[in-house]
PDB file of C-alpha atoms in Angstrom:
ATOM      1  CA  UNK A 182      -5.160 -10.235 -22.720  1.00  0.00           C
ATOM      2  CA  UNK A 183      -2.490  -9.049 -20.986  1.00  0.00           C
ATOM      3  CA  UNK A 184      -5.443  -8.559 -17.516  1.00  0.00           C
ATOM      4  CA  UNK A 185      -7.029 -11.883 -18.109  1.00  0.00           C
ATOM      5  CA  UNK A 186      -3.867 -13.697 -18.332  1.00  0.00           C
ATOM      6  CA  UNK A 187      -2.758 -12.199 -14.645  1.00  0.00           C
ATOM      7  CA  UNK A 188      -6.140 -12.719 -13.430  1.00  0.00           C
ATOM      8  CA  UNK A 189      -6.295 -16.115 -13.899  1.00  0.00           C
ATOM      9  CA  UNK A 190      -2.452 -16.921 -13.084  1.00  0.00           C
ATOM     10  CA  UNK A 191      -3.264 -14.889  -9.223  1.00  0.00           C
ATOM     11  CA  UNK A 192      -6.280 -16.943  -8.630  1.00  0.00           C
ATOM     12  CA  UNK A 193      -5.245 -20.352  -9.328  1.00  0.00           C
ATOM     13  CA  UNK A 194      -0.873 -20.397  -9.509  1.00  0.00           C
ATOM     14  CA  UNK A 195       0.057 -18.461  -6.779  1.00  0.00           C
ATOM     15  CA  UNK A 196       3.086 -19.956  -4.978  1.00  0.00           C
ATOM     16  CA  UNK A 197       2.903 -17.775  -1.699  1.00  0.00           C
ATOM     17  CA  UNK A 198       6.854 -17.367  -1.668  1.00  0.00           C
ATOM     18  CA  UNK A 199       7.709 -17.513   2.266  1.00  0.00           C
ATOM     19  CA  UNK A 200       9.310 -14.082   1.946  1.00  0.00           C
ATOM     20  CA  UNK A 201       6.583 -12.256   0.023  1.00  0.00           C
ATOM     21  CA  UNK A 202       4.069 -13.622   3.052  1.00  0.00           C
ATOM     22  CA  UNK A 203       6.374 -12.233   5.546  1.00  0.00           C
ATOM     23  CA  UNK A 204       6.368  -8.481   3.652  1.00  0.00           C
ATOM     24  CA  UNK A 205       2.841  -8.676   3.622  1.00  0.00           C
ATOM     25  CA  UNK A 206       2.117  -9.852   6.869  1.00  0.00           C
ATOM     26  CA  UNK A 207       4.080  -6.594   8.511  1.00  0.00           C
ATOM     27  CA  UNK A 208       1.640  -4.615   6.018  1.00  0.00           C
ATOM     28  CA  UNK A 209      -1.373  -6.563   7.235  1.00  0.00           C
ATOM     29  CA  UNK A 210      -0.106  -5.938  10.903  1.00  0.00           C
ATOM     30  CA  UNK A 211      -0.007  -2.599  10.109  1.00  0.00           C
ATOM     31  CA  UNK A 212      -3.239  -2.287   9.045  1.00  0.00           C
ATOM     32  CA  UNK A 213      -4.827  -3.900  11.459  1.00  0.00           C
ATOM     33  CA  UNK A 214      -2.972  -1.356  13.823  1.00  0.00           C
ATOM     34  CA  UNK A 215      -4.273   1.945  11.716  1.00  0.00           C
ATOM     35  CA  UNK A 216      -7.848   0.216  11.781  1.00  0.00           C
ATOM     36  CA  UNK A 217      -8.007   0.112  15.728  1.00  0.00           C
ATOM     37  CA  UNK A 218      -7.189   3.976  16.002  1.00  0.00           C
ATOM     38  CA  UNK A 219      -9.879   4.707  13.867  1.00  0.00           C
ATOM     39  CA  UNK A 220     -13.020   4.071  15.806  1.00  0.00           C
ATOM     40  CA  UNK A 221     -15.022   4.808  13.240  1.00  0.00           C
ATOM     41  CA  UNK A 222     -13.983   1.839  11.028  1.00  0.00           C
ATOM     42  CA  UNK A 223     -13.635  -0.471  13.889  1.00  0.00           C
ATOM     43  CA  UNK A 224     -17.092   0.235  15.469  1.00  0.00           C
ATOM     44  CA  UNK A 225     -18.817  -1.112  12.186  1.00  0.00           C
ATOM     45  CA  UNK A 226     -16.999  -4.578  12.031  1.00  0.00           C
ATOM     46  CA  UNK A 227     -16.962  -4.648  15.881  1.00  0.00           C
ATOM     47  CA  UNK A 228     -20.595  -4.270  15.731  1.00  0.00           C
ATOM     48  CA  UNK A 229     -21.079  -7.321  13.048  1.00  0.00           C
ATOM     49  CA  UNK A 230     -19.251  -9.594  15.634  1.00  0.00           C
ATOM     50  CA  UNK A 231     -22.248  -8.769  18.292  1.00  0.00           C
ATOM     51  CA  UNK A 232     -25.061  -8.776  16.075  1.00  0.00           C
ATOM     52  CA  UNK A 233     -23.912 -12.500  14.471  1.00  0.00           C
ATOM     53  CA  UNK A 234     -22.913 -13.658  17.439  1.00  0.00           C
ATOM     54  CA  UNK A 235     -20.484 -16.651  17.527  1.00  0.00           C
ATOM     55  CA  UNK A 236     -21.159 -16.866  13.437  1.00  0.00           C
ATOM     56  CA  UNK A 237     -18.877 -16.390  10.557  1.00  0.00           C
ATOM     57  CA  UNK A 238     -20.947 -13.473   9.257  1.00  0.00           C
ATOM     58  CA  UNK A 239     -20.094 -11.236  12.061  1.00  0.00           C
ATOM     59  CA  UNK A 240     -16.126 -12.477  11.787  1.00  0.00           C
ATOM     60  CA  UNK A 241     -13.755  -9.777  11.405  1.00  0.00           C
ATOM     61  CA  UNK A 242     -11.611 -10.730   7.476  1.00  0.00           C
ATOM     62  CA  UNK A 243      -8.630  -8.865   8.767  1.00  0.00           C
ATOM     63  CA  UNK A 244      -8.309 -11.541  11.459  1.00  0.00           C
ATOM     64  CA  UNK A 245      -6.292 -11.408  14.784  1.00  0.00           C
ATOM     65  CA  UNK A 246      -2.564 -10.004  15.674  1.00  0.00           C
ATOM     66  CA  UNK A 247      -2.201 -13.980  16.601  1.00  0.00           C
ATOM     67  CA  UNK A 248      -3.707 -15.247  13.326  1.00  0.00           C
ATOM     68  CA  UNK A 249      -1.557 -13.243  10.960  1.00  0.00           C
ATOM     69  CA  UNK A 250       1.672 -13.402  13.014  1.00  0.00           C
ATOM     70  CA  UNK A 251       1.375 -17.486  12.651  1.00  0.00           C
ATOM     71  CA  UNK A 252       0.250 -18.195   8.834  1.00  0.00           C
ATOM     72  CA  UNK A 253       2.427 -19.979   6.775  1.00  0.00           C
ATOM     73  CA  UNK A 254       2.818 -21.254   3.151  1.00  0.00           C
ATOM     74  CA  UNK A 255       1.127 -24.203   3.907  1.00  0.00           C
ATOM     75  CA  UNK A 256      -2.012 -22.562   5.385  1.00  0.00           C
ATOM     76  CA  UNK A 257      -2.702 -20.922   2.269  1.00  0.00           C
ATOM     77  CA  UNK A 258      -2.245 -23.891   0.080  1.00  0.00           C
ATOM     78  CA  UNK A 259      -4.424 -26.327   2.497  1.00  0.00           C
ATOM     79  CA  UNK A 260      -7.132 -23.137   2.557  1.00  0.00           C
ATOM     80  CA  UNK A 261      -7.371 -23.003  -1.199  1.00  0.00           C
ATOM     81  CA  UNK A 262      -7.425 -27.224  -1.094  1.00  0.00           C
ATOM     82  CA  UNK A 263      -9.956 -27.116   0.937  1.00  0.00           C
ATOM     83  CA  UNK A 264     -12.326 -24.358  -0.555  1.00  0.00           C
ATOM     84  CA  UNK A 265     -11.601 -23.779  -4.068  1.00  0.00           C
ATOM     85  CA  UNK A 266     -14.707 -24.065  -6.062  1.00  0.00           C
ATOM     86  CA  UNK A 267     -14.075 -23.920 -10.071  1.00  0.00           C
ATOM     87  CA  UNK A 268     -17.948 -24.232 -10.411  1.00  0.00           C
ATOM     88  CA  UNK A 269     -17.993 -20.895  -8.234  1.00  0.00           C
ATOM     89  CA  UNK A 270     -15.554 -18.701 -10.112  1.00  0.00           C
ATOM     90  CA  UNK A 271     -17.300 -15.824 -12.160  1.00  0.00           C
ATOM     91  CA  UNK A 272     -15.508 -13.098 -14.626  1.00  0.00           C
ATOM     92  CA  UNK A 273     -16.993 -10.090 -14.523  1.00  0.00           C
ATOM     93  CA  UNK A 274     -16.157  -7.203 -17.243  1.00  0.00           C
ATOM     94  CA  UNK A 275     -17.692  -3.622 -18.213  1.00  0.00           C
ATOM     95  CA  UNK A 276     -15.977  -1.475 -20.566  1.00  0.00           C
ATOM     96  CA  UNK A 277     -15.884  -1.303 -24.470  1.00  0.00           C
ATOM     97  CA  UNK A 278     -14.851  -5.044 -25.238  1.00  0.00           C
ATOM     98  CA  UNK A 279     -16.835  -7.369 -26.960  1.00  0.00           C
ATOM     99  CA  UNK A 280     -18.696 -10.409 -25.160  1.00  0.00           C
ATOM    100  CA  UNK A 281     -17.198 -12.937 -28.137  1.00  0.00           C
ATOM    101  CA  UNK A 282     -13.829 -11.717 -27.629  1.00  0.00           C
ATOM    102  CA  UNK A 283     -13.821 -11.971 -23.541  1.00  0.00           C
ATOM    103  CA  UNK A 284     -15.466 -15.653 -24.302  1.00  0.00           C
ATOM    104  CA  UNK A 285     -12.515 -16.409 -26.657  1.00  0.00           C
ATOM    105  CA  UNK A 286     -10.237 -15.222 -23.533  1.00  0.00           C
ATOM    106  CA  UNK A 287     -11.853 -16.780 -20.768  1.00  0.00           C
ATOM    107  CA  UNK A 288     -11.626 -20.193 -22.968  1.00  0.00           C
ATOM    108  CA  UNK A 289      -7.608 -19.475 -23.600  1.00  0.00           C
ATOM    109  CA  UNK A 290      -6.713 -19.028 -20.126  1.00  0.00           C
ATOM    110  CA  UNK A 291      -9.304 -20.564 -18.109  1.00  0.00           C
ATOM    111  CA  UNK A 292     -10.121 -23.560 -19.935  1.00  0.00           C
ATOM    112  CA  UNK A 293      -7.647 -25.697 -18.861  1.00  0.00           C
ATOM    113  CA  UNK A 294      -8.083 -25.234 -15.309  1.00  0.00           C
ATOM    114  CA  UNK A 295      -8.741 -28.531 -13.411  1.00  0.00           C
ATOM    115  CA  UNK A 296     -11.901 -28.692 -12.105  1.00  0.00           C
ATOM    116  CA  UNK A 297     -12.014 -28.537  -8.421  1.00  0.00           C
ATOM    117  CA  UNK A 298     -15.551 -28.558  -6.235  1.00  0.00           C
ATOM    118  CA  UNK A 299     -14.678 -28.368  -2.468  1.00  0.00           C
ATOM    119  CA  UNK A 300     -17.770 -27.147  -1.067  1.00  0.00           C
ATOM    120  CA  UNK A 301     -17.500 -26.571   2.971  1.00  0.00           C
ATOM    121  CA  UNK A 302     -20.715 -27.341   4.783  1.00  0.00           C
ATOM    122  CA  UNK A 303     -22.601 -24.487   5.867  1.00  0.00           C
ATOM    123  CA  UNK A 304     -22.461 -22.997   8.871  1.00  0.00           C
ATOM    124  CA  UNK A 305     -26.755 -21.498   9.066  1.00  0.00           C
ATOM    125  CA  UNK A 306     -27.425 -18.477  11.314  1.00  0.00           C
ATOM    126  CA  UNK A 307     -29.819 -18.308  13.760  1.00  0.00           C
ATOM    127  CA  UNK A 308     -31.493 -15.929  15.719  1.00  0.00           C
ATOM    128  CA  UNK A 309     -29.669 -14.793  19.119  1.00  0.00           C
ATOM    129  CA  UNK A 310     -30.962 -12.300  21.814  1.00  0.00           C
ATOM    130  CA  UNK A 311     -29.875  -8.632  21.409  1.00  0.00           C
ATOM    131  CA  UNK A 312     -26.530  -7.302  22.841  1.00  0.00           C
ATOM    132  CA  UNK A 313     -26.237  -3.998  24.540  1.00  0.00           C
ATOM    133  CA  UNK A 314     -22.142  -2.950  24.697  1.00  0.00           C
ATOM    134  CA  UNK A 315     -20.226  -0.028  26.066  1.00  0.00           C
ATOM    135  CA  UNK A 316     -16.639  -0.337  25.792  1.00  0.00           C
ATOM    136  CA  UNK A 317     -13.998   2.879  26.953  1.00  0.00           C
ATOM    137  CA  UNK A 318     -11.676   3.705  24.297  1.00  0.00           C
ATOM    138  CA  UNK A 319      -8.835   6.831  24.544  1.00  0.00           C
ATOM    139  CA  UNK A 320     -11.215   9.089  21.568  1.00  0.00           C
ATOM    140  CA  UNK A 321     -12.958  12.423  22.600  1.00  0.00           C
ATOM    141  CA  UNK A 322     -16.136  11.445  20.740  1.00  0.00           C
ATOM    142  CA  UNK A 323     -18.865   8.768  21.542  1.00  0.00           C
ATOM    143  CA  UNK A 324     -19.191   6.699  18.776  1.00  0.00           C
ATOM    144  CA  UNK A 325     -22.605   4.278  18.740  1.00  0.00           C
ATOM    145  CA  UNK A 326     -23.700   1.472  16.421  1.00  0.00           C
ATOM    146  CA  UNK A 327     -27.363   0.287  16.577  1.00  0.00           C
ATOM    147  CA  UNK A 328     -29.249  -2.163  14.749  1.00  0.00           C
ATOM    148  CA  UNK A 329     -30.115  -5.528  14.368  1.00  0.00           C
ATOM    149  CA  UNK A 330     -30.379  -8.798  11.554  1.00  0.00           C
ATOM    150  CA  UNK A 331     -32.974  -8.513   9.026  1.00  0.00           C
ATOM    151  CA  UNK A 332     -34.399  -9.682   5.549  1.00  0.00           C
ATOM    152  CA  UNK A 333     -32.406 -12.064   3.335  1.00  0.00           C
ATOM    153  CA  UNK A 334     -31.492 -11.523  -0.036  1.00  0.00           C
ATOM    154  CA  UNK A 335     -34.489 -13.709  -1.551  1.00  0.00           C
ATOM    155  CA  UNK A 336     -36.807 -11.673   0.970  1.00  0.00           C
ATOM    156  CA  UNK A 337     -40.112 -10.144  -0.759  1.00  0.00           C
ATOM    157  CA  UNK A 338     -39.925  -7.655   1.427  1.00  0.00           C
ATOM    158  CA  UNK A 339     -35.885  -6.514   0.837  1.00  0.00           C
ATOM    159  CA  UNK A 340     -36.316  -3.709  -2.317  1.00  0.00           C
ATOM    160  CA  UNK A 341     -39.293  -2.338  -0.012  1.00  0.00           C
ATOM    161  CA  UNK A 342     -37.116  -2.365   3.432  1.00  0.00           C
ATOM    162  CA  UNK A 343     -34.242  -1.130   1.102  1.00  0.00           C
ATOM    163  CA  UNK A 344     -36.411   2.217   0.630  1.00  0.00           C
ATOM    164  CA  UNK A 345     -37.513   2.469   4.168  1.00  0.00           C
ATOM    165  CA  UNK A 346     -34.122   2.787   5.382  1.00  0.00           C
ATOM    166  CA  UNK A 347     -32.998   4.896   2.581  1.00  0.00           C
ATOM    167  CA  UNK A 348     -35.482   7.321   3.892  1.00  0.00           C
ATOM    168  CA  UNK A 349     -34.595   6.746   7.556  1.00  0.00           C
ATOM    169  CA  UNK A 350     -30.803   7.401   6.965  1.00  0.00           C
ATOM    170  CA  UNK A 351     -29.690   7.078   3.505  1.00  0.00           C
ATOM    171  CA  UNK A 352     -26.681   8.932   1.797  1.00  0.00           C
ATOM    172  CA  UNK A 353     -28.505  11.950   0.982  1.00  0.00           C
ATOM    173  CA  UNK A 354     -29.131  15.004   3.028  1.00  0.00           C
ATOM    174  CA  UNK A 355     -32.793  14.545   3.403  1.00  0.00           C
ATOM    175  CA  UNK A 356     -32.645  11.787   5.453  1.00  0.00           C
ATOM    176  CA  UNK A 357     -34.835  11.852   8.325  1.00  0.00           C
ATOM    177  CA  UNK A 358     -31.956  10.654  10.693  1.00  0.00           C
ATOM    178  CA  UNK A 359     -29.973  13.282   8.951  1.00  0.00           C
ATOM    179  CA  UNK A 360     -32.340  16.206   9.080  1.00  0.00           C
ATOM    180  CA  UNK A 361     -33.113  15.811  13.056  1.00  0.00           C
ATOM    181  CA  UNK A 362     -29.502  14.914  14.468  1.00  0.00           C
ATOM    182  CA  UNK A 363     -27.425  17.066  12.387  1.00  0.00           C
ATOM    183  CA  UNK A 364     -29.453  19.773  10.455  1.00  0.00           C
ATOM    184  CA  UNK A 365     -31.877  20.277  13.363  1.00  0.00           C
ATOM    185  CA  UNK A 366     -30.125  19.668  16.675  1.00  0.00           C
ATOM    186  CA  UNK A 367     -26.404  19.781  15.260  1.00  0.00           C
ATOM    187  CA  UNK A 368     -25.436  16.571  17.196  1.00  0.00           C
ATOM    188  CA  UNK A 369     -23.748  15.243  14.970  1.00  0.00           C
ATOM    189  CA  UNK A 370     -21.759  15.881  11.980  1.00  0.00           C
ATOM    190  CA  UNK A 371     -23.242  12.744  10.080  1.00  0.00           C
ATOM    191  CA  UNK A 372     -25.392   9.778  10.795  1.00  0.00           C
ATOM    192  CA  UNK A 373     -26.472   6.840   8.024  1.00  0.00           C
ATOM    193  CA  UNK A 374     -28.397   4.181   8.640  1.00  0.00           C
ATOM    194  CA  UNK A 375     -27.706   0.782   6.244  1.00  0.00           C
ATOM    195  CA  UNK A 376     -29.203  -2.155   4.653  1.00  0.00           C
ATOM    196  CA  UNK A 377     -26.931  -4.830   3.954  1.00  0.00           C
ATOM    197  CA  UNK A 378     -28.821  -8.749   2.783  1.00  0.00           C
ATOM    198  CA  UNK A 379     -27.079 -11.788   2.690  1.00  0.00           C
ATOM    199  CA  UNK A 380     -28.013 -15.511   1.317  1.00  0.00           C
ATOM    200  CA  UNK A 381     -30.206 -16.586   4.203  1.00  0.00           C
ATOM    201  CA  UNK A 382     -30.414 -13.051   6.567  1.00  0.00           C
ATOM    202  CA  UNK A 383     -29.359  -9.580   6.685  1.00  0.00           C
ATOM    203  CA  UNK A 384     -28.187  -6.889   8.818  1.00  0.00           C
ATOM    204  CA  UNK A 385     -29.520  -3.020   9.721  1.00  0.00           C
ATOM    205  CA  UNK A 386     -27.517  -0.363  11.388  1.00  0.00           C
ATOM    206  CA  UNK A 387     -27.401   3.200  12.083  1.00  0.00           C
ATOM    207  CA  UNK A 388     -23.779   4.602  13.016  1.00  0.00           C
ATOM    208  CA  UNK A 389     -23.154   7.920  14.211  1.00  0.00           C
ATOM    209  CA  UNK A 390     -20.515   9.951  16.546  1.00  0.00           C
ATOM    210  CA  UNK A 391     -21.292  12.976  19.136  1.00  0.00           C
ATOM    211  CA  UNK A 392     -20.308  14.489  22.007  1.00  0.00           C
ATOM    212  CA  UNK A 393     -20.841  12.170  24.828  1.00  0.00           C
ATOM    213  CA  UNK A 394     -23.164  14.971  26.448  1.00  0.00           C
ATOM    214  CA  UNK A 395     -25.272  14.472  23.227  1.00  0.00           C
ATOM    215  CA  UNK A 396     -25.569  10.773  23.727  1.00  0.00           C
ATOM    216  CA  UNK A 397     -28.730  10.106  25.055  1.00  0.00           C
ATOM    217  CA  UNK A 398     -30.674  12.926  23.255  1.00  0.00           C
ATOM    218  CA  UNK A 399     -29.473  11.505  20.105  1.00  0.00           C
ATOM    219  CA  UNK A 400     -30.846   7.807  21.190  1.00  0.00           C
ATOM    220  CA  UNK A 401     -34.006   9.805  22.229  1.00  0.00           C
ATOM    221  CA  UNK A 402     -34.193  11.362  18.280  1.00  0.00           C
ATOM    222  CA  UNK A 403     -33.759   8.147  16.719  1.00  0.00           C
ATOM    223  CA  UNK A 404     -36.353   6.815  18.668  1.00  0.00           C
ATOM    224  CA  UNK A 405     -38.543   9.872  17.846  1.00  0.00           C
ATOM    225  CA  UNK A 406     -37.903   8.539  13.944  1.00  0.00           C
ATOM    226  CA  UNK A 407     -38.630   5.208  14.679  1.00  0.00           C
ATOM    227  CA  UNK A 408     -41.999   5.889  16.320  1.00  0.00           C
ATOM    228  CA  UNK A 409     -42.739   8.344  13.423  1.00  0.00           C
ATOM    229  CA  UNK A 410     -42.589   6.088  10.837  1.00  0.00           C
ATOM    230  CA  UNK A 411     -44.510   2.962  12.573  1.00  0.00           C
ATOM    231  CA  UNK A 412     -47.029   5.351  13.431  1.00  0.00           C
ATOM    232  CA  UNK A 413     -47.413   7.789  10.383  1.00  0.00           C
ATOM    233  CA  UNK A 414     -47.857   6.361   6.918  1.00  0.00           C
ATOM    234  CA  UNK A 415     -45.726   8.193   4.297  1.00  0.00           C
ATOM    235  CA  UNK A 416     -48.543  11.165   2.092  1.00  0.00           C
ATOM    236  CA  UNK A 417     -48.210  10.298  -1.571  1.00  0.00           C
ATOM    237  CA  UNK A 418     -45.587  12.851  -2.466  1.00  0.00           C
ATOM    238  CA  UNK A 419     -43.387  11.997   0.483  1.00  0.00           C
ATOM    239  CA  UNK A 420     -43.502   8.589  -0.907  1.00  0.00           C
ATOM    240  CA  UNK A 421     -43.322   9.043  -4.580  1.00  0.00           C
ATOM    241  CA  UNK A 422     -40.364  11.705  -3.852  1.00  0.00           C
ATOM    242  CA  UNK A 423     -38.561   9.364  -2.085  1.00  0.00           C
ATOM    243  CA  UNK A 424     -38.597   6.413  -4.247  1.00  0.00           C
ATOM    244  CA  UNK A 425     -37.549   8.994  -7.147  1.00  0.00           C
ATOM    245  CA  UNK A 426     -34.436   9.615  -5.010  1.00  0.00           C
ATOM    246  CA  UNK A 427     -33.565   5.955  -4.309  1.00  0.00           C
ATOM    247  CA  UNK A 428     -34.041   5.491  -8.550  1.00  0.00           C
ATOM    248  CA  UNK A 429     -32.060   7.947  -9.390  1.00  0.00           C
ATOM    249  CA  UNK A 430     -29.107   6.984  -6.821  1.00  0.00           C
ATOM    250  CA  UNK A 431     -29.361   3.309  -8.155  1.00  0.00           C
ATOM    251  CA  UNK A 432     -29.123   4.523 -11.811  1.00  0.00           C
ATOM    252  CA  UNK A 433     -26.372   6.609 -11.089  1.00  0.00           C
ATOM    253  CA  UNK A 434     -24.261   3.516  -9.720  1.00  0.00           C
ATOM    254  CA  UNK A 435     -24.815   2.304 -12.639  1.00  0.00           C
ATOM    255  CA  UNK A 436     -22.612   4.902 -14.272  1.00  0.00           C
ATOM    256  CA  UNK A 437     -19.620   3.440 -12.238  1.00  0.00           C
ATOM    257  CA  UNK A 438     -18.066   0.386 -13.968  1.00  0.00           C
ATOM    258  CA  UNK A 439     -16.275  -0.829 -11.254  1.00  0.00           C
ATOM    259  CA  UNK A 440     -19.456  -0.804  -8.684  1.00  0.00           C
ATOM    260  CA  UNK A 441     -21.334  -2.526 -11.866  1.00  0.00           C
ATOM    261  CA  UNK A 442     -18.945  -5.533 -12.831  1.00  0.00           C
ATOM    262  CA  UNK A 443     -19.058  -6.430  -9.183  1.00  0.00           C
ATOM    263  CA  UNK A 444     -22.664  -6.024  -9.107  1.00  0.00           C
ATOM    264  CA  UNK A 445     -23.310  -8.138 -11.643  1.00  0.00           C
ATOM    265  CA  UNK A 446     -20.768 -10.992 -10.304  1.00  0.00           C
ATOM    266  CA  UNK A 447     -22.233 -10.877  -6.747  1.00  0.00           C
ATOM    267  CA  UNK A 448     -25.820 -11.255  -8.816  1.00  0.00           C
ATOM    268  CA  UNK A 449     -24.484 -14.162 -10.766  1.00  0.00           C
ATOM    269  CA  UNK A 450     -23.488 -15.955  -7.471  1.00  0.00           C
ATOM    270  CA  UNK A 451     -25.895 -15.445  -5.600  1.00  0.00           C
ATOM    271  CA  UNK A 452     -29.055 -14.966  -7.361  1.00  0.00           C
ATOM    272  CA  UNK A 453     -27.938 -16.978 -10.988  1.00  0.00           C
ATOM    273  CA  UNK A 454     -28.816 -13.797 -13.032  1.00  0.00           C
ATOM    274  CA  UNK A 455     -28.211 -10.034 -13.559  1.00  0.00           C
ATOM    275  CA  UNK A 456     -31.669  -8.003 -12.844  1.00  0.00           C
ATOM    276  CA  UNK A 457     -32.699  -5.304 -14.936  1.00  0.00           C
ATOM    277  CA  UNK A 458     -33.084  -2.091 -13.453  1.00  0.00           C
ATOM    278  CA  UNK A 459     -36.050  -1.220 -14.726  1.00  0.00           C
ATOM    279  CA  UNK A 460     -37.038  -4.719 -12.594  1.00  0.00           C
ATOM    280  CA  UNK A 461     -35.952  -2.985  -9.688  1.00  0.00           C
ATOM    281  CA  UNK A 462     -37.917   0.333 -10.482  1.00  0.00           C
ATOM    282  CA  UNK A 463     -40.590  -1.430 -10.713  1.00  0.00           C
ATOM    283  CA  UNK A 464     -40.235  -3.418  -7.451  1.00  0.00           C
ATOM    284  CA  UNK A 465     -39.546   0.175  -5.971  1.00  0.00           C
ATOM    285  CA  UNK A 466     -42.807   1.354  -7.517  1.00  0.00           C
ATOM    286  CA  UNK A 467     -45.105  -1.286  -5.998  1.00  0.00           C
ATOM    287  CA  UNK A 468     -44.300  -0.300  -2.579  1.00  0.00           C
ATOM    288  CA  UNK A 469     -47.017   1.216  -0.432  1.00  0.00           C
ATOM    289  CA  UNK A 470     -47.149   3.715   2.437  1.00  0.00           C
ATOM    290  CA  UNK A 471     -48.807   0.721   4.450  1.00  0.00           C
ATOM    291  CA  UNK A 472     -46.416  -1.987   3.451  1.00  0.00           C
ATOM    292  CA  UNK A 473     -43.713   0.659   4.898  1.00  0.00           C
ATOM    293  CA  UNK A 474     -45.313   0.710   7.848  1.00  0.00           C
ATOM    294  CA  UNK A 475     -45.570  -2.901   8.465  1.00  0.00           C
ATOM    295  CA  UNK A 476     -41.991  -2.713   7.828  1.00  0.00           C
ATOM    296  CA  UNK A 477     -41.269  -0.359  10.434  1.00  0.00           C
ATOM    297  CA  UNK A 478     -43.353  -1.903  13.259  1.00  0.00           C
ATOM    298  CA  UNK A 479     -41.551  -4.925  12.140  1.00  0.00           C
ATOM    299  CA  UNK A 480     -38.147  -3.951  12.653  1.00  0.00           C
ATOM    300  CA  UNK A 481     -37.491  -0.522  14.341  1.00  0.00           C
ATOM    301  CA  UNK A 482     -38.059  -1.807  18.135  1.00  0.00           C
ATOM    302  CA  UNK A 483     -35.020  -0.183  20.242  1.00  0.00           C
ATOM    303  CA  UNK A 484     -35.572  -3.447  22.499  1.00  0.00           C
ATOM    304  CA  UNK A 485     -34.999  -5.838  20.045  1.00  0.00           C
ATOM    305  CA  UNK A 486     -31.779  -4.289  18.823  1.00  0.00           C
ATOM    306  CA  UNK A 487     -28.068  -4.592  19.412  1.00  0.00           C
ATOM    307  CA  UNK A 488     -25.785  -1.738  20.599  1.00  0.00           C
ATOM    308  CA  UNK A 489     -22.239  -1.327  20.608  1.00  0.00           C
ATOM    309  CA  UNK A 490     -21.029   2.420  22.194  1.00  0.00           C
ATOM    310  CA  UNK A 491     -17.492   3.632  22.371  1.00  0.00           C
ATOM    311  CA  UNK A 492     -16.695   6.269  24.889  1.00  0.00           C
ATOM    312  CA  UNK A 493     -14.175   8.139  25.930  1.00  0.00           C
ATOM    313  CA  UNK A 494     -12.032   7.064  28.781  1.00  0.00           C
TER     314      UNK A 494
END
């Protein structure tokens, strides 16, 4: 009971005392300084700004030193007034707790919340030309983010492309990029490829850090893996193992209650339903080697990708 009451109070009745704002301001400014001193974190957010050039999708939610330094109590109240939409509030719960009891608590603490339906005008994303940027920093390794926009959340290619990215540079040690750049050549400690779908678009990003003298060689090896996936269809056993591995990763993620809770809430907000894991498994099983090769040809073209590089000063 206390948890639901507290969450409802924080969400709808926050008063934003000036003294607490000032205290939190100092914490966030310190976080921003730490973030700028951590290139592996900073490059990924900075890369979003390049891929989604001049669009809110690329805006760093940390803000800037200037904006964080200026915020007052009235700014937060005005933000809620302009943006709060009670029709877009999801209460998600995972655990040994009945739906009947949760519904009762929802009615007890949320039913009397005044209805608000402020829907800001959506700024739709339009494609921009790829950007290649190099920035000198006081670091010892070269850090690289490489990628482009890709498929949105409701695109039929989303699940097959997710499988393809998992093969290319997923979290497992047997991903192609990891086997090539780390295990075979020893150029990187770690390398990963990620795919993040949004409502209208999505992003593909590859991130790695290496000794500056191995930077060009590493990029050449990545291009080589692109070409292999574009030209050579996966064999039957290769494809079967890749599908089983991805399904295993998804099944394991459902064991994490916090991840499950967030997934359900996001699915309700974005899709208005919660997909069953077996539905995802079926869509993974339907992916063919030919389709994955088509997706590789459409997305793995270096000249169509943006690149951000941090190099030692």
